[in-house]
Amino acid sequence: MRRCLVTCSVLLALAALTGARPPADPSLPRRLADTGGGSQLITAEAAATGATTGTVTWWDLRSGRWVAAGTAPARFGANGLTEGASREQGTDTTPTGLYDLPYAFGVAAAPPGTRYSYRRVRNGSWWCQDNAARAYNRWVEPRPADCRASEAERLITYPAQYARALVVGFNYHRPVRGRGAGIFLHVNGRGATAGCVSVPAAAMDRILAWADPARRPHLAIGTRSGPTAITRY
């Protein structure tokens, strides 16, 4: 009887000690090497580098735990995903890595609740992808002479995909020529993207209504495992 009482006392003490500790956070953001330092995060995860589909999840950091605020099916580049630091322009691959989200834009008006700076697309709105142009990987309006139309994207010609979008900070702040330009989180088109991440229109609206620039949201893109595993970023 005494042995049983001692054993039970020990078990109760361990249970109390375990209960006093905050529960472990097994969420995907907790396993990432970096989340950007903010309290919001979007993850875009594919099964492997050859995949053109996957999952986008947006997360809130609450009381030290990452909680999923929403999820949606995602589409990636027609040629899958590749390491962002060595990506080459024109390969139709989505760059893996961790990126900020500088601003939002769209052919349509911003959805209710949008807090991001939102730029409306007009007839003269272009995204310059010309490696020889001074405005490489930038919105230009009107298109400057040194940015060839054949090397730029006229945004209004993609009314479905660019109905609403977020600029992804890939190769944006200090552009490397030939690395790639015009990577966005945008609405789905008919199939895989040219290197962007896309989601259904309703999900894009929910993301824009949720995202708060004051909370410094970032986008982490990667695969489930391997050299481009999302947990490495």
Tab-separated table of C-alpha atoms in Angstrom:
chain	number	residue	atom	x	y	z
A	1	MET	CA	0.000	0.000	0.000
A	2	ARG	CA	2.790	2.411	0.906
A	3	ARG	CA	4.583	1.687	-2.388
A	4	CYS	CA	1.340	2.427	-4.257
A	5	LEU	CA	0.897	5.725	-2.407
A	6	VAL	CA	4.455	6.781	-3.215
A	7	THR	CA	4.063	5.818	-6.866
A	8	CYS	CA	0.767	7.658	-7.144
A	9	SER	CA	2.260	10.739	-5.513
A	10	VAL	CA	5.122	10.750	-8.003
A	11	LEU	CA	2.739	10.350	-10.947
A	12	LEU	CA	0.530	13.175	-9.697
A	13	ALA	CA	3.550	15.419	-9.252
A	14	LEU	CA	4.733	14.684	-12.800
A	15	ALA	CA	1.256	15.331	-14.167
A	16	ALA	CA	1.090	18.649	-12.351
A	17	LEU	CA	4.541	19.603	-13.640
A	18	THR	CA	3.601	18.670	-17.207
A	19	GLY	CA	0.353	20.583	-16.932
A	20	ALA	CA	2.221	23.670	-15.779
A	21	ARG	CA	4.269	23.812	-18.964
A	22	PRO	CA	2.867	25.403	-22.099
A	23	PRO	CA	1.943	22.744	-24.669
A	24	ALA	CA	4.418	22.127	-27.453
A	25	ASP	CA	3.771	23.984	-30.719
A	26	PRO	CA	4.128	21.439	-33.558
A	27	SER	CA	2.852	23.835	-36.223
A	28	LEU	CA	4.726	24.361	-39.492
A	29	PRO	CA	5.852	27.928	-38.679
A	30	ARG	CA	7.476	26.731	-35.451
A	31	ARG	CA	9.609	24.320	-37.486
A	32	LEU	CA	10.841	27.005	-39.892
A	33	ALA	CA	14.362	28.359	-39.505
A	34	ASP	CA	12.963	31.913	-39.725
A	35	THR	CA	9.499	33.435	-39.943
A	36	GLY	CA	10.534	37.026	-40.639
A	37	GLY	CA	10.119	38.303	-37.091
A	38	GLY	CA	6.465	39.288	-37.392
A	39	SER	CA	3.275	37.856	-35.941
A	40	GLN	CA	1.720	36.837	-39.267
A	41	LEU	CA	3.033	34.326	-41.792
A	42	ILE	CA	1.917	32.711	-45.040
A	43	THR	CA	3.329	29.306	-45.957
A	44	ALA	CA	3.206	27.874	-49.487
A	45	GLU	CA	4.257	24.223	-49.426
A	46	ALA	CA	4.595	21.716	-52.258
A	47	ALA	CA	5.284	17.984	-52.012
A	48	ALA	CA	8.465	18.206	-54.147
A	49	THR	CA	10.279	20.519	-56.549
A	50	GLY	CA	8.462	19.029	-59.541
A	51	ALA	CA	5.031	19.741	-58.110
A	52	THR	CA	2.794	22.420	-59.572
A	53	THR	CA	0.237	22.306	-56.756
A	54	GLY	CA	0.337	22.429	-52.991
A	55	THR	CA	-1.129	24.276	-50.026
A	56	VAL	CA	-1.126	27.878	-48.854
A	57	THR	CA	-1.835	28.492	-45.162
A	58	TRP	CA	-1.905	31.802	-43.348
A	59	TRP	CA	-0.997	31.929	-39.672
A	60	ASP	CA	-1.283	34.198	-36.622
A	61	LEU	CA	1.136	34.184	-33.698
A	62	ARG	CA	-0.969	34.219	-30.535
A	63	SER	CA	0.485	33.946	-27.042
A	64	GLY	CA	3.624	32.296	-28.408
A	65	ARG	CA	1.764	29.773	-30.587
A	66	TRP	CA	1.165	29.804	-34.327
A	67	VAL	CA	-2.498	29.287	-35.158
A	68	ALA	CA	-3.795	28.679	-38.689
A	69	ALA	CA	-6.209	31.420	-39.765
A	70	GLY	CA	-7.021	29.840	-43.129
A	71	THR	CA	-5.851	27.484	-45.825
A	72	ALA	CA	-6.359	27.044	-49.571
A	73	PRO	CA	-5.064	24.930	-52.465
A	74	ALA	CA	-2.104	26.554	-54.188
A	75	ARG	CA	-0.588	26.493	-57.653
A	76	PHE	CA	3.086	26.962	-58.460
A	77	GLY	CA	5.219	27.415	-61.561
A	78	ALA	CA	4.659	25.234	-64.618
A	79	ASN	CA	8.144	23.766	-64.063
A	80	GLY	CA	7.757	23.417	-60.310
A	81	LEU	CA	9.900	25.058	-57.646
A	82	THR	CA	13.595	25.906	-57.420
A	83	GLU	CA	16.001	27.469	-54.940
A	84	GLY	CA	15.310	31.197	-54.987
A	85	ALA	CA	18.940	32.201	-54.471
A	86	SER	CA	19.973	30.565	-57.750
A	87	ARG	CA	16.793	30.811	-59.809
A	88	GLU	CA	17.056	31.920	-63.448
A	89	GLN	CA	14.571	34.193	-65.164
A	90	GLY	CA	12.268	32.659	-67.747
A	91	THR	CA	12.311	29.162	-66.265
A	92	ASP	CA	8.661	29.159	-65.108
A	93	THR	CA	9.757	28.049	-61.648
A	94	THR	CA	8.560	29.347	-58.297
A	95	PRO	CA	11.454	30.558	-56.103
A	96	THR	CA	11.706	28.947	-52.683
A	97	GLY	CA	12.669	31.075	-49.713
A	98	LEU	CA	11.295	33.554	-47.178
A	99	TYR	CA	10.076	36.884	-48.551
A	100	ASP	CA	8.365	40.024	-47.369
A	101	LEU	CA	5.246	41.393	-49.051
A	102	PRO	CA	5.873	45.031	-50.068
A	103	TYR	CA	2.367	46.021	-51.235
A	104	ALA	CA	-0.869	44.842	-52.826
A	105	PHE	CA	-2.388	45.651	-56.198
A	106	GLY	CA	-5.189	44.669	-58.493
A	107	VAL	CA	-7.380	45.241	-61.499
A	108	ALA	CA	-10.341	45.104	-59.095
A	109	ALA	CA	-10.788	47.276	-56.039
A	110	ALA	CA	-9.302	46.147	-52.751
A	111	PRO	CA	-11.601	43.840	-50.784
A	112	PRO	CA	-13.209	45.242	-47.610
A	113	GLY	CA	-10.839	45.273	-44.663
A	114	THR	CA	-7.628	45.526	-46.709
A	115	ARG	CA	-4.936	47.314	-44.706
A	116	TYR	CA	-2.082	46.931	-47.170
A	117	SER	CA	-1.158	49.777	-49.462
A	118	TYR	CA	-3.177	48.881	-52.574
A	119	ARG	CA	-2.380	50.050	-56.089
A	120	ARG	CA	-5.057	49.866	-58.791
A	121	VAL	CA	-4.043	48.571	-62.211
A	122	ARG	CA	-4.705	50.933	-65.111
A	123	ASN	CA	-4.229	50.738	-68.868
A	124	GLY	CA	-0.688	52.034	-68.604
A	125	SER	CA	0.413	49.789	-65.720
A	126	TRP	CA	3.325	47.465	-66.529
A	127	TRP	CA	5.743	45.276	-64.598
A	128	CYS	CA	9.211	45.684	-66.080
A	129	GLN	CA	11.161	42.443	-66.540
A	130	ASP	CA	13.741	43.837	-68.966
A	131	ASN	CA	17.216	43.079	-67.608
A	132	ALA	CA	18.614	46.137	-69.389
A	133	ALA	CA	16.090	48.565	-67.915
A	134	ARG	CA	16.708	50.819	-64.952
A	135	ALA	CA	13.305	49.853	-63.564
A	136	TYR	CA	13.974	46.097	-63.646
A	137	ASN	CA	11.513	44.213	-61.419
A	138	ARG	CA	9.407	47.290	-60.767
A	139	TRP	CA	5.919	48.578	-61.511
A	140	VAL	CA	6.200	51.226	-64.224
A	141	GLU	CA	3.505	53.617	-65.361
A	142	PRO	CA	3.851	54.551	-68.131
A	143	ARG	CA	6.364	52.039	-69.497
A	144	PRO	CA	9.745	53.775	-70.005
A	145	ALA	CA	11.577	53.598	-73.328
A	146	ASP	CA	14.364	51.396	-71.946
A	147	CYS	CA	11.857	48.738	-70.824
A	148	ARG	CA	10.846	46.843	-73.936
A	149	ALA	CA	7.209	45.794	-74.196
A	150	SER	CA	8.363	42.288	-75.146
A	151	GLU	CA	10.232	42.136	-71.824
A	152	ALA	CA	7.459	43.558	-69.652
A	153	GLU	CA	4.058	42.447	-68.438
A	154	ARG	CA	1.050	44.663	-69.080
A	155	LEU	CA	-0.864	43.986	-65.893
A	156	ILE	CA	-4.360	44.798	-67.136
A	157	THR	CA	-4.162	41.988	-69.706
A	158	TYR	CA	-4.483	39.499	-66.804
A	159	PRO	CA	-7.831	40.573	-65.320
A	160	ALA	CA	-8.453	37.231	-63.620
A	161	GLN	CA	-4.993	36.526	-62.206
A	162	TYR	CA	-4.294	40.105	-61.183
A	163	ALA	CA	-7.790	40.918	-60.002
A	164	ARG	CA	-6.090	41.105	-56.591
A	165	ALA	CA	-2.511	40.271	-55.665
A	166	LEU	CA	0.384	40.806	-53.286
A	167	VAL	CA	3.880	41.633	-54.507
A	168	VAL	CA	6.383	39.045	-53.250
A	169	GLY	CA	9.750	40.478	-52.227
A	170	PHE	CA	11.727	37.967	-54.277
A	171	ASN	CA	14.676	39.722	-55.994
A	172	TYR	CA	12.925	42.990	-55.230
A	173	HIS	CA	14.934	45.108	-52.823
A	174	ARG	CA	18.328	44.595	-54.485
A	175	PRO	CA	17.464	43.073	-57.854
A	176	VAL	CA	19.948	40.707	-59.455
A	177	ARG	CA	19.631	40.836	-63.253
A	178	GLY	CA	18.613	37.507	-64.697
A	179	ARG	CA	17.299	36.153	-61.387
A	180	GLY	CA	13.672	36.898	-62.122
A	181	ALA	CA	10.987	39.564	-61.874
A	182	GLY	CA	7.291	39.863	-61.229
A	183	ILE	CA	6.706	37.199	-58.592
A	184	PHE	CA	3.313	37.628	-56.935
A	185	LEU	CA	0.767	35.886	-54.753
A	186	HIS	CA	-2.300	36.202	-56.967
A	187	VAL	CA	-5.593	34.685	-58.064
A	188	ASN	CA	-5.647	31.419	-60.003
A	189	GLY	CA	-5.632	31.427	-63.775
A	190	ARG	CA	-6.368	28.384	-65.916
A	191	GLY	CA	-3.452	26.292	-64.682
A	192	ALA	CA	0.072	26.469	-63.299
A	193	THR	CA	1.784	29.856	-63.061
A	194	ALA	CA	4.889	31.329	-64.693
A	195	GLY	CA	6.627	31.299	-61.316
A	196	CYS	CA	4.149	32.939	-58.957
A	197	VAL	CA	2.016	31.362	-56.241
A	198	SER	CA	-1.712	31.462	-56.918
A	199	VAL	CA	-4.844	30.652	-54.940
A	200	PRO	CA	-8.610	30.754	-55.590
A	201	ALA	CA	-10.140	34.230	-55.753
A	202	ALA	CA	-12.051	33.826	-52.489
A	203	ALA	CA	-8.847	32.823	-50.681
A	204	MET	CA	-6.992	35.839	-52.083
A	205	ASP	CA	-9.728	38.106	-50.733
A	206	ARG	CA	-9.501	36.465	-47.325
A	207	ILE	CA	-5.721	36.842	-47.259
A	208	LEU	CA	-5.918	40.554	-48.125
A	209	ALA	CA	-8.565	41.159	-45.461
A	210	TRP	CA	-6.440	39.265	-42.921
A	211	ALA	CA	-2.952	40.597	-43.686
A	212	ASP	CA	-1.800	43.493	-41.513
A	213	PRO	CA	1.459	45.199	-42.576
A	214	ALA	CA	1.950	46.380	-38.989
A	215	ARG	CA	2.368	42.701	-38.050
A	216	ARG	CA	5.070	42.188	-40.714
A	217	PRO	CA	3.695	39.176	-42.584
A	218	HIS	CA	6.107	37.170	-44.726
A	219	LEU	CA	5.657	34.425	-47.301
A	220	ALA	CA	7.646	31.189	-46.924
A	221	ILE	CA	7.784	29.002	-50.050
A	222	GLY	CA	9.262	25.515	-50.093
A	223	THR	CA	8.881	21.787	-50.368
A	224	ARG	CA	7.983	19.180	-47.782
A	225	SER	CA	11.580	17.924	-47.558
A	226	GLY	CA	14.971	18.005	-49.268
A	227	PRO	CA	17.318	20.922	-50.089
A	228	THR	CA	14.363	23.250	-50.737
A	229	ALA	CA	12.391	22.183	-47.653
A	230	ILE	CA	10.240	25.015	-46.358
A	231	THR	CA	11.647	24.417	-42.864
A	232	ARG	CA	15.086	25.611	-44.068
A	233	TYR	CA	13.876	29.163	-44.631
